[in-house]
């Protein structure tokens, strides 16, 4: 092995776990970066288990909020658990945001305009408002590291 520091930056879905699996099998000692999909049980399984993902840094949000706990409870009533906390929360927020806008404009241009009128909608990921460029930027991501089968805030 070279003494040159190497960083693996993998942004993708569960399949990127295979990249980490091969790195582990080959004995690479890398600084590894990922996104919130690193929390997925499929990602961890594809990587070959917890031992292969230990030490990975990833970005995500702190899902330990009352709103997200309520969403988890609702999902678990169907016998499921959210596989991707950020995707589940952002998808839920988007649906509820559009539903709120539909109270003013049901479809087409009226709905488009209503989405810009809704301000500070209380979502699971934060307060939602549409920016002039059409984006809603509420998720405040943080950096975590996988340590001993836990997602630890860095």
Short mmCIF file of C-alpha atoms in Angstrom, two decimals:
data_model
loop_
_atom_site.label_atom_id
_atom_site.label_comp_id
_atom_site.label_asym_id
_atom_site.label_seq_id
_atom_site.Cartn_x
_atom_site.Cartn_y
_atom_site.Cartn_z
CA UNK A 1 0.00 0.00 0.00
CA UNK A 2 1.08 3.52 -0.75
CA UNK A 3 1.60 6.01 2.05
CA UNK A 4 -0.24 8.61 0.00
CA UNK A 5 -3.45 9.63 1.79
CA UNK A 6 -6.49 8.61 -0.21
CA UNK A 7 -10.04 9.76 0.22
CA UNK A 8 -13.04 7.87 -1.17
CA UNK A 9 -16.05 10.09 -1.71
CA UNK A 10 -19.07 7.97 -2.63
CA UNK A 11 -22.39 9.66 -3.22
CA UNK A 12 -25.12 7.32 -4.27
CA UNK A 13 -27.65 4.85 -3.09
CA UNK A 14 -27.44 1.44 -1.44
CA UNK A 15 -25.30 0.04 -4.26
CA UNK A 16 -22.35 2.20 -3.23
CA UNK A 17 -22.04 -0.10 -0.23
CA UNK A 18 -20.30 -2.54 -2.58
CA UNK A 19 -17.49 0.00 -3.10
CA UNK A 20 -16.86 0.10 0.64
CA UNK A 21 -17.01 -3.70 0.81
CA UNK A 22 -14.26 -4.07 -1.78
CA UNK A 23 -12.11 -1.41 -0.11
CA UNK A 24 -12.41 -3.28 3.16
CA UNK A 25 -11.63 -6.65 1.54
CA UNK A 26 -8.55 -5.18 -0.16
CA UNK A 27 -7.33 -3.72 3.11
CA UNK A 28 -7.42 -0.10 2.04
CA UNK A 29 -7.09 2.39 4.87
CA UNK A 30 -8.99 5.35 3.45
CA UNK A 31 -10.83 8.36 4.73
CA UNK A 32 -14.30 7.59 3.43
CA UNK A 33 -17.12 10.06 2.86
CA UNK A 34 -20.73 9.31 1.99
CA UNK A 35 -24.22 10.76 2.20
CA UNK A 36 -27.19 9.83 4.37
CA UNK A 37 -27.76 6.58 2.45
CA UNK A 38 -24.97 5.21 4.67
CA UNK A 39 -27.68 4.76 7.33
CA UNK A 40 -29.59 2.29 5.15
CA UNK A 41 -29.62 -1.35 6.23
CA UNK A 42 -29.23 -2.29 2.54
CA UNK A 43 -26.15 -0.06 2.22
CA UNK A 44 -24.60 -1.67 5.29
CA UNK A 45 -25.46 -5.18 4.05
CA UNK A 46 -24.02 -4.43 0.60
CA UNK A 47 -20.85 -3.16 2.28
CA UNK A 48 -20.45 -6.50 4.04
CA UNK A 49 -21.72 -5.46 7.44
CA UNK A 50 -20.86 -3.02 10.17
CA UNK A 51 -17.16 -3.87 10.20
CA UNK A 52 -16.81 -2.65 6.60
CA UNK A 53 -18.54 0.67 7.22
CA UNK A 54 -16.92 1.57 10.54
CA UNK A 55 -15.25 4.96 10.28
CA UNK A 56 -17.27 6.30 7.33
CA UNK A 57 -18.16 9.99 7.60
CA UNK A 58 -21.48 11.01 6.13
CA UNK A 59 -23.81 13.96 5.95
CA UNK A 60 -27.35 13.72 7.24
CA UNK A 61 -29.69 15.55 9.51
CA UNK A 62 -30.47 14.96 13.15
CA UNK A 63 -33.65 12.90 12.93
CA UNK A 64 -34.12 12.94 16.70
CA UNK A 65 -36.95 15.46 16.52
CA UNK A 66 -40.53 15.17 17.81
CA UNK A 67 -41.95 15.50 14.29
CA UNK A 68 -39.79 12.73 12.90
CA UNK A 69 -40.53 10.48 15.88
CA UNK A 70 -44.23 10.97 15.10
CA UNK A 71 -43.63 10.06 11.43
CA UNK A 72 -41.72 6.94 12.54
CA UNK A 73 -44.65 6.00 14.77
CA UNK A 74 -47.13 6.40 11.90
CA UNK A 75 -44.98 4.32 9.55
CA UNK A 76 -44.46 1.61 12.18
CA UNK A 77 -48.24 1.23 12.52
CA UNK A 78 -48.01 -0.46 9.10
CA UNK A 79 -45.22 -2.73 10.34
CA UNK A 80 -42.47 -0.75 8.60
CA UNK A 81 -39.60 1.47 9.63
CA UNK A 82 -38.27 4.31 7.49
CA UNK A 83 -35.23 3.00 5.62
CA UNK A 84 -33.94 6.47 4.76
CA UNK A 85 -34.87 8.98 7.49
CA UNK A 86 -33.99 12.08 5.47
CA UNK A 87 -35.82 10.87 2.35
CA UNK A 88 -38.87 9.91 4.41
CA UNK A 89 -38.97 13.23 6.25
CA UNK A 90 -38.31 15.40 3.18
CA UNK A 91 -40.91 13.48 1.16
CA UNK A 92 -43.45 13.86 3.94
CA UNK A 93 -42.68 17.58 4.25
CA UNK A 94 -43.01 18.10 0.49
CA UNK A 95 -46.39 16.36 0.45
CA UNK A 96 -47.69 18.37 3.40
CA UNK A 97 -46.31 21.62 1.95
CA UNK A 98 -48.11 21.06 -1.36
CA UNK A 99 -51.29 20.08 0.52
CA UNK A 100 -51.10 23.37 2.43
CA UNK A 101 -50.60 25.32 -0.81
CA UNK A 102 -53.58 23.52 -2.37
CA UNK A 103 -55.84 25.20 0.18
CA UNK A 104 -55.23 28.42 -1.78
CA UNK A 105 -54.64 27.15 -5.32
CA UNK A 106 -55.74 23.68 -6.34
CA UNK A 107 -53.84 23.21 -9.58
CA UNK A 108 -51.85 24.74 -12.40
CA UNK A 109 -50.73 28.35 -12.10
CA UNK A 110 -52.84 28.87 -8.97
CA UNK A 111 -51.00 26.04 -7.18
CA UNK A 112 -47.65 27.31 -8.46
CA UNK A 113 -48.35 30.77 -7.06
CA UNK A 114 -49.75 29.39 -3.79
CA UNK A 115 -46.53 27.50 -3.14
CA UNK A 116 -44.68 30.84 -3.03
CA UNK A 117 -47.27 32.28 -0.64
CA UNK A 118 -46.89 29.56 2.01
CA UNK A 119 -44.29 30.80 4.50
CA UNK A 120 -42.65 29.13 7.49
CA UNK A 121 -44.71 25.95 7.18
CA UNK A 122 -43.80 23.77 10.17
CA UNK A 123 -42.28 20.62 8.71
CA UNK A 124 -40.35 17.72 10.16
CA UNK A 125 -37.12 19.01 8.62
CA UNK A 126 -37.71 22.61 9.71
CA UNK A 127 -39.73 25.64 8.66
CA UNK A 128 -40.50 25.50 4.95
CA UNK A 129 -40.74 28.51 2.62
CA UNK A 130 -40.23 28.65 -1.14
CA UNK A 131 -37.26 30.77 -2.20
CA UNK A 132 -37.60 33.05 -5.26
CA UNK A 133 -35.70 30.46 -7.32
CA UNK A 134 -38.27 27.76 -6.49
CA UNK A 135 -36.22 25.86 -3.92
CA UNK A 136 -37.07 25.04 -0.32
CA UNK A 137 -33.87 24.91 1.72
CA UNK A 138 -34.73 23.73 5.22
CA UNK A 139 -32.61 20.67 5.90
CA UNK A 140 -29.65 21.60 8.04
CA UNK A 141 -27.28 18.71 7.49
CA UNK A 142 -24.60 17.70 9.94
CA UNK A 143 -21.59 15.39 9.75
CA UNK A 144 -21.78 11.98 11.39
CA UNK A 145 -19.38 9.06 11.61
CA UNK A 146 -20.18 5.37 11.89
CA UNK A 147 -18.53 4.09 15.07
CA UNK A 148 -19.24 0.73 16.68
CA UNK A 149 -22.57 0.30 14.85
CA UNK A 150 -23.74 3.79 15.85
CA UNK A 151 -24.20 7.02 13.92
CA UNK A 152 -22.21 9.53 15.96
CA UNK A 153 -22.43 13.29 15.48
CA UNK A 154 -18.96 14.67 14.71
#
